[in-house]
Tab-separated table of C-alpha atoms and ligand atoms in Angstrom:
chain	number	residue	atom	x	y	z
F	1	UNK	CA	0.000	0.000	0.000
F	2	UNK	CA	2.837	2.597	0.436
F	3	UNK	CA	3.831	2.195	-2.671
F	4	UNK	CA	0.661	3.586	-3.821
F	5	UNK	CA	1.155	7.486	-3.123
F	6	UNK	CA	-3.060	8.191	-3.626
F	7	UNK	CA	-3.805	5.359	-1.122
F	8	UNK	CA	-1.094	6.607	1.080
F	9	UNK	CA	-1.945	10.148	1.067
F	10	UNK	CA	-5.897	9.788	2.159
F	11	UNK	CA	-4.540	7.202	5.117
F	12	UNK	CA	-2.239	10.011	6.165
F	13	UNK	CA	-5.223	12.768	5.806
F	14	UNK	CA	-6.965	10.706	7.384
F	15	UNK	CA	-4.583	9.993	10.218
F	16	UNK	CA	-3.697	13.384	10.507
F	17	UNK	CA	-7.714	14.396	10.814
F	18	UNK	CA	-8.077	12.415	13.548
F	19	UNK	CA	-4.567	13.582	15.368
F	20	UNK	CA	-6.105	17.245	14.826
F	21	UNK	CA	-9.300	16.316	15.915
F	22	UNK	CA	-8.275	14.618	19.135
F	23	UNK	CA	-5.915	17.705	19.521
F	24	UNK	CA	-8.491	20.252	19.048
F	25	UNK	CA	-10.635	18.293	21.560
F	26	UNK	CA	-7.917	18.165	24.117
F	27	UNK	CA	-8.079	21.936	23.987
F	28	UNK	CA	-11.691	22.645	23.991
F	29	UNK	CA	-11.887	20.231	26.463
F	30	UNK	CA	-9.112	19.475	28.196
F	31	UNK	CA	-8.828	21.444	31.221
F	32	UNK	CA	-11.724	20.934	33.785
F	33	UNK	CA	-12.059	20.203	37.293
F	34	UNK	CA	-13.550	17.758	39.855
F	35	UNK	CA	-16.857	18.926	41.408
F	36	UNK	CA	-16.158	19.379	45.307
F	37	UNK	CA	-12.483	18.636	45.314
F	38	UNK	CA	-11.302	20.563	42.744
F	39	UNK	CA	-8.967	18.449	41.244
F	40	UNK	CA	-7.814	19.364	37.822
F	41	UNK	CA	-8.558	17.013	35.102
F	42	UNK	CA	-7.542	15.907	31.840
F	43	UNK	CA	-10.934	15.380	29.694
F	44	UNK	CA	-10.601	15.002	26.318
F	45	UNK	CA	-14.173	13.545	25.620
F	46	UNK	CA	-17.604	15.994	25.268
F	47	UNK	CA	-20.286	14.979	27.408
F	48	UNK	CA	-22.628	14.652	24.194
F	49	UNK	CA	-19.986	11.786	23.433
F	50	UNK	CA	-19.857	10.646	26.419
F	51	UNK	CA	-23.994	9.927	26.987
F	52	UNK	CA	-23.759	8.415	23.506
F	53	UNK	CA	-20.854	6.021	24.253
F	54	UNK	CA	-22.539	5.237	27.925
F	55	UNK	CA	-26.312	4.667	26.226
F	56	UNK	CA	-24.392	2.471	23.279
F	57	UNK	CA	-22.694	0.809	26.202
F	58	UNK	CA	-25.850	0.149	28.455
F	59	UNK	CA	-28.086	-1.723	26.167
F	60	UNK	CA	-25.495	-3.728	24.917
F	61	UNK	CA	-24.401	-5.122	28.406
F	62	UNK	CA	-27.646	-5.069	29.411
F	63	UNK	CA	-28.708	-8.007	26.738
F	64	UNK	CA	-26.009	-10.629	27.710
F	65	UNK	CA	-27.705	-9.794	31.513
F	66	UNK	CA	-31.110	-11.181	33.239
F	67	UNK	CA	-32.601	-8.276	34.384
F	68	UNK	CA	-34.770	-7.747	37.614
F	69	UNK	CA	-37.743	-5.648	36.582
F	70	UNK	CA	-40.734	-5.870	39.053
F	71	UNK	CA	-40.656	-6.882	42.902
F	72	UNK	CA	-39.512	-5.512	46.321
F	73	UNK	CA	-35.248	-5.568	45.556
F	74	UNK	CA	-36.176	-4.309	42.290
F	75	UNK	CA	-38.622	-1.630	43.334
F	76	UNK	CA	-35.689	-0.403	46.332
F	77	UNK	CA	-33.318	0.045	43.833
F	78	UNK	CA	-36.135	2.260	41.845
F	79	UNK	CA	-36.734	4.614	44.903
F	80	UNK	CA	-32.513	4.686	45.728
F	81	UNK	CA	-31.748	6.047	42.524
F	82	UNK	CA	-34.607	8.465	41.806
F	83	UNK	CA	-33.322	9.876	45.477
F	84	UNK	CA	-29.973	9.610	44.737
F	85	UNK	CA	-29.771	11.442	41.519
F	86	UNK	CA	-32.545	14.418	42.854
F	87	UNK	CA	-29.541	14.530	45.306
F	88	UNK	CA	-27.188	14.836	42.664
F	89	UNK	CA	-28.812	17.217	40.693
F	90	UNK	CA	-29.628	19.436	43.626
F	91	UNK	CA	-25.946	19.513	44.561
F	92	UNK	CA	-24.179	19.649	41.562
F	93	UNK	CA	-26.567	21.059	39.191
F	94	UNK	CA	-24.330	22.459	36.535
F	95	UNK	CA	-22.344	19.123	36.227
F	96	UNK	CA	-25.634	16.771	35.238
F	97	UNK	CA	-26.870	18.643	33.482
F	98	UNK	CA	-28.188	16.972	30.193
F	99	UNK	CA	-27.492	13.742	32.420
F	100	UNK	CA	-29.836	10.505	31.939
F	101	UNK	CA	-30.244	8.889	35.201
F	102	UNK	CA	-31.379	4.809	34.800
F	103	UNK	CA	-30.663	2.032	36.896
F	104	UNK	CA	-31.012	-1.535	36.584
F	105	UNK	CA	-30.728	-4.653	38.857
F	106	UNK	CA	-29.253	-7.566	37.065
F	107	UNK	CA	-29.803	-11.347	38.576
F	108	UNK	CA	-26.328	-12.356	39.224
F	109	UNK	CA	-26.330	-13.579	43.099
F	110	UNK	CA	-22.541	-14.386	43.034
F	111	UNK	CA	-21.775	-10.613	42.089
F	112	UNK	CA	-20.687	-8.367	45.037
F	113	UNK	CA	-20.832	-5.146	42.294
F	114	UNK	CA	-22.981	-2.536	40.773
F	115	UNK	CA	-20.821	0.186	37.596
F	116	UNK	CA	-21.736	3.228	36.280
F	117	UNK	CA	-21.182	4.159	32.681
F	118	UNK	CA	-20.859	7.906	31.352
F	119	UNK	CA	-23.540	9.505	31.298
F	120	UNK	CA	-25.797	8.035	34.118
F	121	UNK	CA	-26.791	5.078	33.543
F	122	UNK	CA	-25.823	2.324	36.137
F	123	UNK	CA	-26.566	-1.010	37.763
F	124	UNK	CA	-26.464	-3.262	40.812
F	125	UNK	CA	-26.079	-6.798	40.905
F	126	UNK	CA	-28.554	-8.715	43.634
F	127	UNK	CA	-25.291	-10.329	45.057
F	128	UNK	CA	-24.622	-6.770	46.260
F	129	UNK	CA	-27.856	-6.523	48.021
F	130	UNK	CA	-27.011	-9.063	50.809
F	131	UNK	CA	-23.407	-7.020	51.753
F	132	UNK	CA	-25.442	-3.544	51.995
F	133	UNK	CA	-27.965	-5.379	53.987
F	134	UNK	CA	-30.284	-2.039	54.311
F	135	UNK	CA	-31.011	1.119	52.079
F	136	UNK	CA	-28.669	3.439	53.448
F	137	UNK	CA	-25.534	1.456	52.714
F	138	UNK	CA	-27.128	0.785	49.244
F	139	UNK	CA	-27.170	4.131	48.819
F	140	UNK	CA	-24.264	4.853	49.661
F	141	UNK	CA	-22.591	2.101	47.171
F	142	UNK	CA	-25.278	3.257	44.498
F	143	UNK	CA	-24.228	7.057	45.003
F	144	UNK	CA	-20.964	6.287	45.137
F	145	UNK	CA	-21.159	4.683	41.369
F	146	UNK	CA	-23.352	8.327	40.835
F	147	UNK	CA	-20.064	10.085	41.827
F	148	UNK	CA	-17.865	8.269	39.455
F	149	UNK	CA	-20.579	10.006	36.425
F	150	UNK	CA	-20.418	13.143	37.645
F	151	UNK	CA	-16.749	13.790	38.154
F	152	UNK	CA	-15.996	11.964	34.703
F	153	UNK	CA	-14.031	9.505	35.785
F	154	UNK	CA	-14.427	7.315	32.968
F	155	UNK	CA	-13.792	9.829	30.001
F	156	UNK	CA	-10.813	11.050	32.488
F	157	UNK	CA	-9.352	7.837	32.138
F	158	UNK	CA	-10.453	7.011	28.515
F	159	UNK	CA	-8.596	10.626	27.782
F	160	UNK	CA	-5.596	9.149	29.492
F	161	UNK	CA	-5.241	6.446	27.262
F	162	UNK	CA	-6.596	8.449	24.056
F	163	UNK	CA	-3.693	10.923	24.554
F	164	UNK	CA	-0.936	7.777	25.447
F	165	UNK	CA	-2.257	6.208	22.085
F	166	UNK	CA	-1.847	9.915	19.760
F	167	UNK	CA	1.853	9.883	21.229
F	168	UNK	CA	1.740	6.537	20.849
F	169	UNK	CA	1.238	6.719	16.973
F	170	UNK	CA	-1.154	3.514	16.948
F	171	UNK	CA	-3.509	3.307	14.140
F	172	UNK	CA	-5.914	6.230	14.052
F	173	UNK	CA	-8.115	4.596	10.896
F	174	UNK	CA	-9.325	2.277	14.317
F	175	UNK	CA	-9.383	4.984	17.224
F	176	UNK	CA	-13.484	5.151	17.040
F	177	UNK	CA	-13.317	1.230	18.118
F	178	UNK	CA	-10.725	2.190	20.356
F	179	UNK	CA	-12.116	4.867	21.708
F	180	UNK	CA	-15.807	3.046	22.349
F	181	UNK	CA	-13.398	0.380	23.954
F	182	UNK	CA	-11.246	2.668	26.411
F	183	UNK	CA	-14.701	4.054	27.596
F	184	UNK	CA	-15.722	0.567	28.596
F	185	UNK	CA	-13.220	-0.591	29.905
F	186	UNK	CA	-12.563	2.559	31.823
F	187	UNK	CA	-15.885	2.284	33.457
F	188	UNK	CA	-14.933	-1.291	34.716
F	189	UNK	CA	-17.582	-2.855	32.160
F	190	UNK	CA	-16.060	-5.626	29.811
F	191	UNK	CA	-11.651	-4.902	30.211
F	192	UNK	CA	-11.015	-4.424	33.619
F	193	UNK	CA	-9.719	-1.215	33.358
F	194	UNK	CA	-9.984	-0.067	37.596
F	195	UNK	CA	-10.351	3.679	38.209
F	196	UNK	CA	-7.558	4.917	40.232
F	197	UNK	CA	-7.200	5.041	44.045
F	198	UNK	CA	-7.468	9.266	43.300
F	199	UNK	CA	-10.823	8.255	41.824
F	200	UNK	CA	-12.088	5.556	44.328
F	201	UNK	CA	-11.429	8.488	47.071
F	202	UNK	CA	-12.836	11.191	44.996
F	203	UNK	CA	-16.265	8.800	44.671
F	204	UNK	CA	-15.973	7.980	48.690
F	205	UNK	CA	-16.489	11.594	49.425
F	206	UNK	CA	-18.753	12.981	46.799
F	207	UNK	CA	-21.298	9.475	47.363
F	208	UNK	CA	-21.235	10.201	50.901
F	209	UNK	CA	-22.265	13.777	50.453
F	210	UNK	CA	-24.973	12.790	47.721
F	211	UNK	CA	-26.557	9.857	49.715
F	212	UNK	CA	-26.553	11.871	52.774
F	213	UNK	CA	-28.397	14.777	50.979
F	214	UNK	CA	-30.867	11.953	49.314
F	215	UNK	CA	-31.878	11.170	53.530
F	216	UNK	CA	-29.865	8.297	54.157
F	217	UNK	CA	-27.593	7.756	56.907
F	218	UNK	CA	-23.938	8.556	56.366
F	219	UNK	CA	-23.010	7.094	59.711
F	220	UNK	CA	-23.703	3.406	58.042
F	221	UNK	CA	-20.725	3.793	55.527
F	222	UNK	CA	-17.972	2.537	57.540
F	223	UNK	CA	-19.877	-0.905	58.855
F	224	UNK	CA	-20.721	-1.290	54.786
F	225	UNK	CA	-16.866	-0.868	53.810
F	226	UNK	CA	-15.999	-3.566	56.821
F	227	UNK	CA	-18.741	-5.998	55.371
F	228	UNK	CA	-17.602	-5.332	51.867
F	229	UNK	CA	-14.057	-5.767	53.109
F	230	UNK	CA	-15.460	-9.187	54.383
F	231	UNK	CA	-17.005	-10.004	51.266
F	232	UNK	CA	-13.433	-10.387	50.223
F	233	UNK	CA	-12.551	-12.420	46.677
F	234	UNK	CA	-15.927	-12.252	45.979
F	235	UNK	CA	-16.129	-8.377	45.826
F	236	UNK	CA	-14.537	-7.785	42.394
F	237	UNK	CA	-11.985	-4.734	41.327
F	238	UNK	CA	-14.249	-1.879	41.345
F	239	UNK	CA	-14.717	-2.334	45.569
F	240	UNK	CA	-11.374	-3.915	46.781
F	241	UNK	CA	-8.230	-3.490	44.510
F	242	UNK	CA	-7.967	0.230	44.081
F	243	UNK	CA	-9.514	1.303	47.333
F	244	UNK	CA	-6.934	2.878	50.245
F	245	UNK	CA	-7.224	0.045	52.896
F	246	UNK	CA	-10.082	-0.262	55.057
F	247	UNK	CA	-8.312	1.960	58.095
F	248	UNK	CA	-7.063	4.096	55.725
F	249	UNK	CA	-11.183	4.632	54.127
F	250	UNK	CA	-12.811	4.681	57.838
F	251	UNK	CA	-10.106	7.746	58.571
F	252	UNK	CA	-10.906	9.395	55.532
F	253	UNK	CA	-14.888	8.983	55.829
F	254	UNK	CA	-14.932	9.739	59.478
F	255	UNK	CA	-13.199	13.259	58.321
F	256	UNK	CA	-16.143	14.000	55.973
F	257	UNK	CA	-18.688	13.148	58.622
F	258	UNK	CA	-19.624	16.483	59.705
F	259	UNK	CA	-19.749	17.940	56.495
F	260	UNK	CA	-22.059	14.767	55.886
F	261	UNK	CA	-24.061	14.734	58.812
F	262	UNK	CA	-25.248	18.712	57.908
F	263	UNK	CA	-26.401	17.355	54.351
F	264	UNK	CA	-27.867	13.973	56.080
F	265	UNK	CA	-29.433	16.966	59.417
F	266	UNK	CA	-30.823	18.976	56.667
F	267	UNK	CA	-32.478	16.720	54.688
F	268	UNK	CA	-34.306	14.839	57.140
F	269	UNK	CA	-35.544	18.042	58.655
F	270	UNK	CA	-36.506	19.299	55.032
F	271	UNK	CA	-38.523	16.051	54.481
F	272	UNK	CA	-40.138	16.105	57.581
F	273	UNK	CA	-40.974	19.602	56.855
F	274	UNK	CA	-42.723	18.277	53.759
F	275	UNK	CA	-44.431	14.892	55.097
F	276	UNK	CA	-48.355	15.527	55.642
F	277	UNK	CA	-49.077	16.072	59.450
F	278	UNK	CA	-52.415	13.304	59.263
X	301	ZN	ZN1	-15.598	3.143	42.597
């Protein structure tokens, strides 16, 4: 093929298209920063792609799955979300926005695990639902996967390895695959691709915020990490591997426990405030 100079000039307009287009995206979107902590971030990835990739990505993991859709583990999952992302919204309103919450329960008892993918939609496996053992610690697990969406997590890490593979050279004629691929895989669905301990922490603190500002009890995070620590090889990568160790965690949440408490203090008191008095 080199020796054809047509064929090898549209492969290296075409390669050189894409380099300028990942470029140009790296500097419209490249600088931005984690909600609450601040933390600069590499994003190379619009949120319009990113919803696209995530909805692509949903329905086709969520064929090879049996899915839970009617009953009383299915219907707590329902009411967890829809208050965990009204918390979200409420607290981070110009990061979701144009965000499309959904969340599923797959039938998998052996699976200790619930994802996110960009854009908002998420799932639980039932296996999970025997570790949290009540609501609050599902919602914290649930708004913890909510957190990973909302500070971009995924596309941070997909941009990672989009700007590794442009200095890289590798074939840009099959970055779209690629790309798709590095989003996946950065989410923790299909590769196992873990988010970073930076990340895992970053999720701790904004899902404890988020779940305690949906009305559930931030106190009942650090019993949920010990049982999940307990859960052991069955908990997969996404819970164990790249989390700080579990004295390391308790430290950490017990120092955003007063910031969490005033979201969980004002929340209760703003539902009760609500409730009917009959
Ligand atoms: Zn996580």
């Amino acid at each position: 093929m080199q020796n054809n100079p047509v064929i090898g000039r549209v492969i290296k307009n075409k390669y050189m298209y894409r380099l300028i287009s990942i470029l140009l995206s790296i500097v419209l979107f490249g600088c931005s920063h984690a909600p609450e902590t601040g933390r600069s971030q590499f994003i190379a990835i619009s949120q319009s792609q990113e919803l696209q990739l995530g909805n692509d990505a949903y329905a086709e993991v969520l064929q090879e799955e049996s899915i839970v859709t009617s009953g009383p583990q299915f219907e707590m999952v329902q009411r967890v979300g829809e208050k965990v992302a009204t918390a979200a919204n409420r607290l981070y309103p110009d990061v979701v926005a144009g965000y499309q919450w959904k969340f599923s329960l797959i039938r998998d008892n052996d699976m200790v695990n619930a994802w996110a993918l960009p854009g908002g939609k998420c799932a639980v496996y039932t296996g999970l639902l025997p570790v949290t053992e009540n609501e609050d610690a599902l919602a914290i697990v649930m708004a913890h996967e909510v957190a990973h969406v909302i500070a971009r997590h995924g596309a941070e890490r997909s941009s990672h390895a989009m700007l590794s593979a442009v200095v890289a050279g590798i074939a840009m004629s099959e970055m779209d695959e690629t790309d798709r691929l590095l989003v996946l895989a950065a989410y923790g669905v299909g590769v196992a691709l873990p988010f970073s301990r930076t990340q895992e922490t970053e999720a701790d603190q904004l899902g404890l915020y988020i779940s305690a500002d949906a009305g559930y009890d931030p106190r009942e995070a650090i019993p949920l990490w010990e049982r999940m620590g307990k859960a052991g090889s069955k908990a997969p990568a996404e819970f164990l591997s790249t989390h700080p160790t579990s004295e390391t965690r308790i430290k950490q949440i017990q120092g955003w426990m007063p910031k969490a408490m005033m979201y969980y203090d004002n929340s209760v008191a703003h539902e009760a405030a609500q409730s009917p008095s009959n």
